[in-house]
Amino acid sequence: MDTVIVKNLVKTFSTRNGKIKAVDDVSLSIRKGEIFGLLGVNGAGKSTLINILSGLMTPDSGKIFIFGKDFEKYEEEIKGRFNVATAYYALSHNLTVLQNLKVFAKLYGVRNAEQKINQLLEKFFIFNLRNLRVVTLSSGEKSRLVLVKALLNDPELLFLDECTVGLDPDMAELTREFLQEYNKRTKCTILFTSHYMEEVERICQRIAFMDEGKIVKIGNAKEIIKELEEQKVELHFSANIKKAEEILKELKISYTKEQNKILHFSILNQEKIIFPILEKFIHKNVPFDDLHLKKPTLEEYFIKKSREK
Amino acid sequence: MKFHRIKGLLWNYYYFSLNSLDRIFDVFYWPIVDILIWGFMTTYIKGISDFNIVNLILGGLILWVFLWRSSQDIVTYLLEHYWSRSLYHLFVTPVSSMEMITALAIMGIFRSMISFVVLSIFAYLFYQFNIFSVNPFHFMLFVSLLTLFAWGLGLLVSSLVFRWGSRIQVLAWSTIWILQPFSCVFYPLSTLPPWAMKIASLLPTTYVFEGLRASLTGEPVVYSQLLFAFILVIIFLMVVSLFLIKSIDSAKKKGSFAKPE
């Protein structure tokens, strides 16, 4: 069963320059236990979609079903089973870490709240900060606190809106590991947005690309990357670079030279397509010292799509 | 409505109060300053006239503070959510608007009770005025009417905050004072000019303070006036509740809870 089903969702905002469709006829479904990535440039509609799904905003039209139930009718019940973490909103800054978490534990009706809070604080290495006011925390510590809050009610669905922003690389890595482990252990469905493509490529099973409020592509990272037509090749030589150039000319492959030692060229993004080229080099006795085959990444796809606009 | 969520919100407001000198000052400082100024002034007036004005002024002031604190605290604590930008996290929880309003109203009553007790003690110690000398039945009627009206006022300003955000926060402190001159807190309705009398007659507070004066001077309290005040309050509460629901809907449509101010 799909945890989230969105049907023909539309959200328009009125601005001084006219109406803007932030979410334009979006339909998608997120499977139970899936980590689903949502990507797009700033203003693509990702946060608006998450805000609608988490009940902070009402859509103009469209339907949302979460846990198989109509979100409009069962909002209160559904909200008790999910949670949200975002890097953009900290908890109440005038309250201490512990006070904030105690309040949210009560709002979610968490049993053994104190024990749960302490466990999570330790997990995210902020136990020693529990009596400090939120206003005194660094942005990374605030992000970790929001993550602790988001895990208080053992959510079956998590909306994570750029939740690793502000975390140092080590903490970001620990957070990703924790989320993957949590997802595996609890089968919690996660909707994840991030500007770090590597992060999304690594932890998300499927990814949706949003552009101008529309979903333009859905699939797993490999499928999406396949759409990129080229992979880059870098051949390093200590000698015979002229012979190597001749081979490439013969194969009608355009290339660039670097310091008379390295040749850069592109080939089609297909499996094993490099083999016949390399065979030619071996056959013609043109040895190379090193070979770098750079497969396209999600980041390149993202950049390509953004620039196409 | 779920009790544990109302309890959670009450703890939130308790922590807001505990960590904020402003919120502690609200309960004690201004009410005490008020009672000292008005108490000394009425003691002076009493000295130059035969009429015992102290009881009337202090009785009016104590009940006025009750109304003022109850209504203002509802909005102040709502604004605390705006100031700390915690509405985002609050509105993704299962907390309903009704639970939030209930918690705000309970907090308002609780804090106004503290102010009321402090003022009553001060009035007794400094000016030998005992607010409990008012007929208990009348007293309960007055307090009930003022509580309901305070909730209505608090919800009205809260609705405006939901609709336009914290940029109209000045209304949280000023709305109640617009009503004071027409509520006849310290003087009878007959003192007002005809145009002001028309406004005053539409305010439930006018009948409460008229009733209080009657009760303190041993004159009969006009129950039909209090019944009229009760009807006015109920109509006011119903209209304001509808406006509040519309305002929260409007905030959700505009996405106000998800946008930083």
Short mmCIF file of C-alpha atoms in Angstrom, two decimals, chain A:
data_model
loop_
_atom_site.label_atom_id
_atom_site.label_comp_id
_atom_site.label_asym_id
_atom_site.label_seq_id
_atom_site.Cartn_x
_atom_site.Cartn_y
_atom_site.Cartn_z
CA MET A 1 0.00 0.00 0.00
CA ASP A 2 1.22 3.50 -0.79
CA THR A 3 1.71 5.70 2.28
CA VAL A 4 1.16 8.97 0.42
CA ILE A 5 -1.05 9.44 -2.63
CA VAL A 6 -1.36 12.89 -4.14
CA LYS A 7 -3.87 13.51 -6.90
CA ASN A 8 -3.93 16.60 -9.11
CA LEU A 9 -2.74 18.98 -6.41
CA VAL A 10 -2.82 22.68 -7.28
CA LYS A 11 -1.69 25.64 -5.18
CA THR A 12 -1.64 29.19 -6.49
CA PHE A 13 -0.32 32.28 -4.74
CA SER A 14 -1.31 35.82 -5.60
CA THR A 15 1.63 38.19 -5.83
CA ARG A 16 2.06 41.77 -6.97
CA ASN A 17 3.17 40.43 -10.33
CA GLY A 18 0.11 38.24 -10.73
CA LYS A 19 -0.68 34.66 -9.82
CA ILE A 20 2.01 32.04 -9.42
CA LYS A 21 1.27 28.34 -9.59
CA ALA A 22 3.58 26.97 -6.89
CA VAL A 23 2.19 23.46 -7.27
CA ASP A 24 0.75 22.69 -10.68
CA ASP A 25 -1.38 19.57 -11.03
CA VAL A 26 0.99 17.34 -9.09
CA SER A 27 0.17 13.65 -8.76
CA LEU A 28 2.49 11.15 -7.13
CA SER A 29 2.54 8.24 -4.75
CA ILE A 30 5.13 7.26 -2.19
CA ARG A 31 5.39 3.61 -1.26
CA LYS A 32 5.37 2.33 2.29
CA GLY A 33 8.90 2.21 3.71
CA GLU A 34 10.36 4.15 0.82
CA ILE A 35 12.83 7.04 1.07
CA PHE A 36 11.57 9.36 -1.60
CA GLY A 37 13.63 12.36 -2.73
CA LEU A 38 12.16 15.59 -3.96
CA LEU A 39 14.51 17.75 -5.98
CA GLY A 40 14.26 21.02 -7.80
CA VAL A 41 15.76 24.48 -7.99
CA ASN A 42 14.74 27.14 -5.48
CA GLY A 43 11.11 28.06 -6.07
CA ALA A 44 10.34 24.79 -7.86
CA GLY A 45 7.54 24.06 -5.39
CA LYS A 46 9.15 21.44 -3.12
CA SER A 47 8.57 23.22 0.18
CA THR A 48 5.04 24.24 -0.81
CA LEU A 49 4.26 20.59 -1.57
CA ILE A 50 5.68 19.51 1.82
CA ASN A 51 3.78 22.31 3.58
CA ILE A 52 0.53 21.12 2.01
CA LEU A 53 1.24 17.48 2.84
CA SER A 54 2.00 18.38 6.46
CA GLY A 55 -1.20 20.39 6.87
CA LEU A 56 0.33 23.86 7.12
CA MET A 57 -1.31 25.00 3.91
CA THR A 58 -4.53 24.13 2.16
CA PRO A 59 -4.39 23.38 -1.58
CA ASP A 60 -6.67 25.11 -4.10
CA SER A 61 -7.71 21.74 -5.46
CA GLY A 62 -6.65 18.12 -5.50
CA LYS A 63 -6.74 15.24 -3.07
CA ILE A 64 -4.26 13.83 -0.56
CA PHE A 65 -4.45 10.37 0.96
CA ILE A 66 -2.03 9.48 3.73
CA PHE A 67 -2.00 6.00 5.31
CA GLY A 68 -4.93 5.25 2.99
CA LYS A 69 -7.09 7.98 4.54
CA ASP A 70 -8.39 11.26 3.15
CA PHE A 71 -6.12 13.91 4.72
CA GLU A 72 -8.83 16.55 4.68
CA LYS A 73 -11.19 14.37 6.75
CA TYR A 74 -8.70 12.65 9.06
CA GLU A 75 -6.11 15.41 9.45
CA GLU A 76 -5.89 15.19 13.24
CA GLU A 77 -5.44 11.40 13.31
CA ILE A 78 -2.94 11.42 10.43
CA LYS A 79 -0.87 14.24 11.93
CA GLY A 80 -0.34 12.15 15.07
CA ARG A 81 1.38 9.51 12.94
CA PHE A 82 3.79 11.70 10.98
CA ASN A 83 6.33 14.37 11.81
CA VAL A 84 8.29 17.10 10.08
CA ALA A 85 11.84 18.41 10.33
CA THR A 86 13.12 21.44 8.52
CA ALA A 87 16.33 23.39 8.76
CA TYR A 88 14.44 26.65 8.33
CA TYR A 89 12.40 26.67 11.54
CA ALA A 90 13.91 26.09 14.95
CA LEU A 91 11.83 25.28 18.02
CA SER A 92 10.75 28.08 20.39
CA HIS A 93 13.91 30.06 20.99
CA ASN A 94 12.95 31.28 24.45
CA LEU A 95 12.50 27.75 25.78
CA THR A 96 15.28 25.34 26.68
CA VAL A 97 15.96 22.21 24.64
CA LEU A 98 14.31 20.04 27.29
CA GLN A 99 11.30 22.32 27.75
CA ASN A 100 10.62 22.31 24.01
CA LEU A 101 10.85 18.54 23.77
CA LYS A 102 8.65 18.01 26.85
CA VAL A 103 5.97 20.20 25.25
CA PHE A 104 6.05 18.26 21.96
CA ALA A 105 6.11 14.93 23.80
CA LYS A 106 2.88 15.98 25.55
CA LEU A 107 1.32 17.22 22.30
CA TYR A 108 1.99 13.84 20.69
CA GLY A 109 1.02 11.89 23.81
CA VAL A 110 4.43 10.17 23.99
CA ARG A 111 4.74 7.51 26.70
CA ASN A 112 7.92 7.38 28.80
CA ALA A 113 8.68 10.81 27.38
CA GLU A 114 11.68 11.59 29.53
CA GLN A 115 13.45 8.33 28.66
CA LYS A 116 12.66 8.80 24.97
CA ILE A 117 13.88 12.40 24.97
CA ASN A 118 17.14 11.47 26.68
CA GLN A 119 17.78 8.59 24.25
CA LEU A 120 17.26 10.81 21.21
CA LEU A 121 19.30 13.66 22.67
CA GLU A 122 22.18 11.24 23.19
CA LYS A 123 21.74 9.79 19.71
CA PHE A 124 22.18 13.25 18.19
CA PHE A 125 24.91 14.31 20.63
CA ILE A 126 23.02 17.19 22.23
CA PHE A 127 22.25 15.68 25.62
CA ASN A 128 24.65 18.13 27.28
CA LEU A 129 22.70 21.04 25.78
CA ARG A 130 19.35 20.04 27.27
CA ASN A 131 19.16 22.91 29.75
CA LEU A 132 20.26 25.62 27.31
CA ARG A 133 17.82 27.96 25.62
CA VAL A 134 17.38 27.30 21.92
CA VAL A 135 18.43 30.87 21.11
CA THR A 136 21.95 30.07 22.34
CA LEU A 137 22.43 27.02 20.08
CA SER A 138 24.35 26.98 16.80
CA SER A 139 22.41 26.37 13.57
CA GLY A 140 23.68 22.78 13.44
CA GLU A 141 22.56 22.14 17.01
CA LYS A 142 19.15 23.62 16.22
CA SER A 143 18.83 21.32 13.20
CA ARG A 144 19.66 18.32 15.38
CA LEU A 145 17.09 19.43 17.95
CA VAL A 146 14.42 19.64 15.24
CA LEU A 147 15.35 16.11 14.16
CA VAL A 148 14.97 14.90 17.75
CA LYS A 149 11.53 16.53 17.87
CA ALA A 150 10.62 14.87 14.57
CA LEU A 151 11.42 11.42 15.95
CA LEU A 152 9.62 11.82 19.30
CA ASN A 153 6.35 10.21 18.21
CA ASP A 154 7.95 7.25 16.36
CA PRO A 155 6.57 8.60 13.06
CA GLU A 156 5.44 6.24 10.33
CA LEU A 157 6.01 9.06 7.85
CA LEU A 158 8.70 11.74 8.01
CA PHE A 159 8.87 14.92 5.99
CA LEU A 160 12.46 16.10 5.98
CA ASP A 161 12.90 19.47 4.31
CA GLU A 162 16.64 20.07 3.88
CA CYS A 163 17.18 18.69 7.36
CA THR A 164 20.96 18.32 6.98
CA VAL A 165 21.54 22.00 6.18
CA GLY A 166 23.86 23.55 8.76
CA LEU A 167 25.22 20.22 9.96
CA ASP A 168 28.95 19.63 9.77
CA PRO A 169 29.97 16.80 7.37
CA ASP A 170 30.46 14.29 10.17
CA MET A 171 27.09 15.04 11.77
CA ALA A 172 25.38 15.07 8.36
CA GLU A 173 26.82 11.61 7.69
CA LEU A 174 25.70 10.33 11.09
CA THR A 175 22.23 11.73 10.44
CA ARG A 176 21.99 10.01 7.04
CA GLU A 177 23.15 6.75 8.59
CA PHE A 178 20.60 7.13 11.37
CA LEU A 179 17.79 7.85 8.93
CA GLN A 180 18.67 4.85 6.77
CA GLU A 181 18.85 2.62 9.83
CA TYR A 182 15.56 4.04 11.19
CA ASN A 183 13.89 3.52 7.81
CA LYS A 184 15.13 -0.08 7.68
CA ARG A 185 14.14 -0.85 11.27
CA THR A 186 10.71 0.79 11.38
CA LYS A 187 9.70 0.78 7.69
CA CYS A 188 9.06 4.51 8.12
CA THR A 189 8.33 6.28 4.86
CA ILE A 190 10.50 9.35 4.32
CA LEU A 191 9.97 12.28 1.98
CA PHE A 192 13.35 13.95 1.69
CA THR A 193 14.39 17.21 0.08
CA SER A 194 17.97 18.37 -0.12
CA HIS A 195 20.30 20.46 -2.18
CA TYR A 196 23.05 17.90 -1.70
CA MET A 197 22.60 15.65 -4.73
CA GLU A 198 25.06 13.04 -3.55
CA GLU A 199 23.03 12.67 -0.38
CA VAL A 200 19.79 12.21 -2.30
CA GLU A 201 21.40 9.80 -4.77
CA ARG A 202 22.73 7.73 -1.90
CA ILE A 203 19.76 7.41 0.39
CA CYS A 204 16.65 7.82 -1.79
CA GLN A 205 15.13 4.83 -3.50
CA ARG A 206 13.15 7.04 -5.88
CA ILE A 207 13.45 10.68 -6.80
CA ALA A 208 11.04 13.21 -8.25
CA PHE A 209 12.24 16.34 -10.02
CA MET A 210 10.06 19.41 -9.67
CA ASP A 211 10.19 22.37 -11.97
CA GLU A 212 7.84 25.36 -11.92
CA GLY A 213 5.41 23.49 -9.70
CA LYS A 214 5.28 20.38 -11.88
CA ILE A 215 6.85 16.98 -11.44
CA VAL A 216 8.94 16.56 -14.55
CA LYS A 217 10.61 13.24 -13.77
CA ILE A 218 10.17 10.36 -11.34
CA GLY A 219 12.40 7.34 -11.06
CA ASN A 220 15.39 5.91 -9.25
CA ALA A 221 18.72 7.69 -9.54
CA LYS A 222 20.10 5.23 -12.14
CA GLU A 223 17.07 5.62 -14.39
CA ILE A 224 17.22 9.38 -14.17
CA ILE A 225 20.94 9.54 -14.83
CA LYS A 226 20.51 7.26 -17.85
CA GLU A 227 18.71 10.16 -19.46
CA LEU A 228 22.01 12.00 -19.64
CA GLU A 229 23.49 11.05 -23.00
CA GLU A 230 27.18 11.28 -22.29
CA GLN A 231 29.81 9.96 -19.93
CA LYS A 232 33.21 11.60 -19.76
CA VAL A 233 36.51 9.85 -20.42
CA GLU A 234 39.96 10.98 -19.36
CA LEU A 235 43.03 9.13 -20.76
CA HIS A 236 46.48 9.82 -19.35
CA PHE A 237 49.63 9.25 -21.44
CA SER A 238 53.33 9.55 -20.82
CA ALA A 239 54.14 9.22 -24.55
CA ASN A 240 52.55 8.65 -27.97
CA ILE A 241 49.84 11.22 -27.46
CA LYS A 242 49.88 12.00 -31.20
CA LYS A 243 49.08 8.40 -32.05
CA ALA A 244 46.29 8.47 -29.52
CA GLU A 245 44.89 11.60 -31.12
CA GLU A 246 44.94 9.88 -34.49
CA ILE A 247 42.91 6.98 -33.13
CA LEU A 248 40.28 9.32 -31.77
CA LYS A 249 40.15 11.20 -35.07
CA GLU A 250 39.75 7.91 -36.85
CA LEU A 251 36.82 7.04 -34.56
CA LYS A 252 35.39 10.52 -35.21
CA ILE A 253 35.48 11.38 -31.51
CA SER A 254 36.10 15.03 -30.71
CA TYR A 255 38.46 15.63 -27.80
CA THR A 256 40.43 18.22 -25.87
CA LYS A 257 44.06 18.07 -24.78
CA GLU A 258 45.50 18.95 -21.41
CA GLN A 259 49.22 19.64 -20.97
CA ASN A 260 49.96 17.33 -23.95
CA LYS A 261 49.46 14.39 -21.57
CA ILE A 262 45.73 13.99 -21.03
CA LEU A 263 42.94 13.56 -23.55
CA HIS A 264 39.34 14.39 -22.60
CA PHE A 265 36.42 13.14 -24.64
CA SER A 266 32.81 12.06 -24.24
CA ILE A 267 31.14 8.83 -25.23
CA LEU A 268 27.54 7.70 -25.14
CA ASN A 269 26.14 6.89 -21.73
CA GLN A 270 25.78 3.17 -22.39
CA GLU A 271 27.21 0.11 -20.69
CA LYS A 272 30.52 -1.28 -22.08
CA ILE A 273 30.70 1.31 -24.87
CA ILE A 274 34.27 2.17 -23.87
CA PHE A 275 35.56 -1.36 -24.63
CA PRO A 276 35.92 -1.13 -28.47
CA ILE A 277 37.73 2.21 -28.08
CA LEU A 278 40.20 0.79 -25.61
CA GLU A 279 40.71 -2.28 -27.81
CA LYS A 280 41.74 0.05 -30.63
CA PHE A 281 44.39 1.64 -28.41
CA ILE A 282 45.73 -1.77 -27.39
CA HIS A 283 45.56 -3.11 -30.95
CA LYS A 284 47.53 -0.13 -32.28
CA ASN A 285 50.01 -0.47 -29.45
CA VAL A 286 49.29 2.93 -27.90
CA PRO A 287 49.59 2.36 -24.17
CA PHE A 288 47.98 4.73 -21.69
CA ASP A 289 48.95 5.18 -18.06
CA ASP A 290 45.58 5.85 -16.55
CA LEU A 291 41.91 5.89 -17.42
CA HIS A 292 39.10 7.82 -15.70
CA LEU A 293 35.58 7.05 -16.74
CA LYS A 294 33.23 9.57 -15.21
CA LYS A 295 29.64 8.40 -15.22
CA PRO A 296 27.06 11.18 -15.11
CA THR A 297 25.74 12.09 -11.66
CA LEU A 298 22.44 13.31 -10.34
CA GLU A 299 24.08 16.67 -9.81
CA GLU A 300 24.89 16.90 -13.54
CA TYR A 301 21.31 15.97 -14.33
CA PHE A 302 20.11 18.65 -11.92
CA ILE A 303 22.41 21.28 -13.41
CA LYS A 304 21.49 20.29 -16.96
CA LYS A 305 17.77 20.50 -16.21
CA SER A 306 18.17 23.83 -14.40
CA ARG A 307 20.14 25.33 -17.29
CA GLU A 308 17.72 24.03 -19.89
CA LYS A 309 15.20 26.39 -18.33
#
